mmCIF file of C-alpha atoms in Angstrom:
data_model
loop_
_atom_site.group_PDB
_atom_site.id
_atom_site.type_symbol
_atom_site.label_atom_id
_atom_site.label_comp_id
_atom_site.label_asym_id
_atom_site.label_seq_id
_atom_site.Cartn_x
_atom_site.Cartn_y
_atom_site.Cartn_z
ATOM 1 C CA UNK P 1 -4.834 3.928 -4.397
ATOM 2 C CA UNK P 2 -3.328 6.724 -2.298
ATOM 3 C CA UNK P 3 -1.048 6.098 0.739
ATOM 4 C CA UNK P 4 -2.164 7.915 4.009
ATOM 5 C CA UNK P 5 -0.321 9.051 7.121
ATOM 6 C CA UNK P 6 0.311 6.043 8.990
ATOM 7 C CA UNK P 7 -1.062 3.664 6.419
ATOM 8 C CA UNK P 8 0.677 0.245 5.921
ATOM 9 C CA UNK P 9 -0.240 0.319 2.424
ATOM 10 C CA UNK P 10 2.187 0.775 -0.271
ATOM 11 C CA UNK P 11 1.002 3.308 -3.301
ATOM 12 C CA UNK P 12 2.773 1.447 -5.628
ATOM 13 C CA UNK P 13 2.244 -1.747 -7.467
ATOM 14 C CA UNK P 14 5.556 -4.160 -7.906
ATOM 15 C CA UNK P 15 6.145 -6.754 -9.913
ATOM 16 C CA UNK P 16 9.196 -9.431 -10.637
ATOM 17 C CA UNK P 17 12.406 -8.346 -11.362
ATOM 18 C CA UNK P 18 11.601 -4.582 -10.253
ATOM 19 C CA UNK P 19 14.847 -2.865 -8.704
ATOM 20 C CA UNK P 20 13.590 -1.688 -5.659
ATOM 21 C CA UNK P 21 15.304 0.515 -2.301
ATOM 22 C CA UNK P 22 14.720 0.608 1.127
ATOM 23 C CA UNK P 23 11.755 4.024 1.725
ATOM 24 C CA UNK P 24 14.843 5.197 4.397
ATOM 25 C CA UNK P 25 17.695 5.474 1.345
ATOM 26 C CA UNK P 26 20.012 3.163 3.077
ATOM 27 C CA UNK P 27 20.744 -0.101 1.774
ATOM 28 C CA UNK P 28 21.413 -1.337 -1.425
ATOM 29 C CA UNK P 29 19.496 -1.653 -4.473
ATOM 30 C CA UNK P 30 17.547 -5.068 -4.664
ATOM 31 C CA UNK P 31 15.447 -7.259 -7.595
ATOM 32 C CA UNK P 32 12.253 -8.466 -6.469
ATOM 33 C CA UNK P 33 12.372 -11.958 -7.230
ATOM 34 C CA UNK P 34 9.392 -13.185 -5.054
ATOM 35 C CA UNK P 35 5.682 -11.574 -4.109
ATOM 36 C CA UNK P 36 3.720 -12.941 -1.450
ATOM 37 C CA UNK P 37 0.572 -11.951 -0.339
ATOM 38 C CA UNK P 38 -1.723 -8.532 -1.419
ATOM 39 C CA UNK P 39 -2.493 -5.068 -0.298
ATOM 40 C CA UNK P 40 -1.697 -4.361 3.450
ATOM 41 C CA UNK P 41 -0.066 -7.888 3.619
ATOM 42 C CA UNK P 42 2.169 -7.944 0.744
ATOM 43 C CA UNK P 43 5.707 -8.791 1.752
ATOM 44 C CA UNK P 44 8.679 -8.823 -1.069
ATOM 45 C CA UNK P 45 11.117 -11.231 -1.466
ATOM 46 C CA UNK P 46 14.516 -9.277 -2.469
ATOM 47 C CA UNK P 47 17.809 -10.438 -3.743
ATOM 48 C CA UNK P 48 21.016 -8.145 -3.681
ATOM 49 C CA UNK P 49 24.883 -8.726 -4.529
ATOM 50 C CA UNK P 50 27.030 -7.506 -0.724
ATOM 51 C CA UNK P 51 29.992 -5.977 -0.632
ATOM 52 C CA UNK P 52 31.999 -9.706 -0.958
ATOM 53 C CA UNK P 53 30.239 -10.732 -3.894
ATOM 54 C CA UNK P 54 27.615 -12.987 -2.070
ATOM 55 C CA UNK P 55 23.987 -13.054 -2.917
ATOM 56 C CA UNK P 56 21.611 -12.079 -0.063
ATOM 57 C CA UNK P 57 18.353 -12.300 0.254
ATOM 58 C CA UNK P 58 15.191 -10.930 2.540
ATOM 59 C CA UNK P 59 11.868 -10.428 2.557
ATOM 60 C CA UNK P 60 10.681 -6.801 2.925
ATOM 61 C CA UNK P 61 7.229 -5.787 3.353
ATOM 62 C CA UNK P 62 6.019 -3.611 1.059
ATOM 63 C CA UNK P 63 4.809 -0.427 2.276
ATOM 64 C CA UNK P 64 8.775 0.221 3.293
ATOM 65 C CA UNK P 65 10.103 -0.201 -0.371
ATOM 66 C CA UNK P 66 10.238 1.867 -3.416
ATOM 67 C CA UNK P 67 11.016 1.872 -6.978
ATOM 68 C CA UNK P 68 14.257 2.618 -7.756
ATOM 69 C CA UNK P 69 15.023 5.366 -10.866
#
C-alpha cells in the first residue's frame, strides 16, 4: 500500500511488540501493546517508561507512527 500525501493510511504494517516512534521525531520509543481497527481506522496502544520510571500508555493513530530502527 502506498502512502499518498494527505492520506490517513499508514504504509507500514505494525504488530504487537514493535518498537515505534512518532513520525515528528519527538517523544520516546514506545512498544505496541494493542492494535485496534484496520486500515484508516487503525489505532495502536503504545507503552513506554517516562523519565520518572513510571509506565505510561497512549493510543495513537497508526499514520502518526513509524517503526523505530
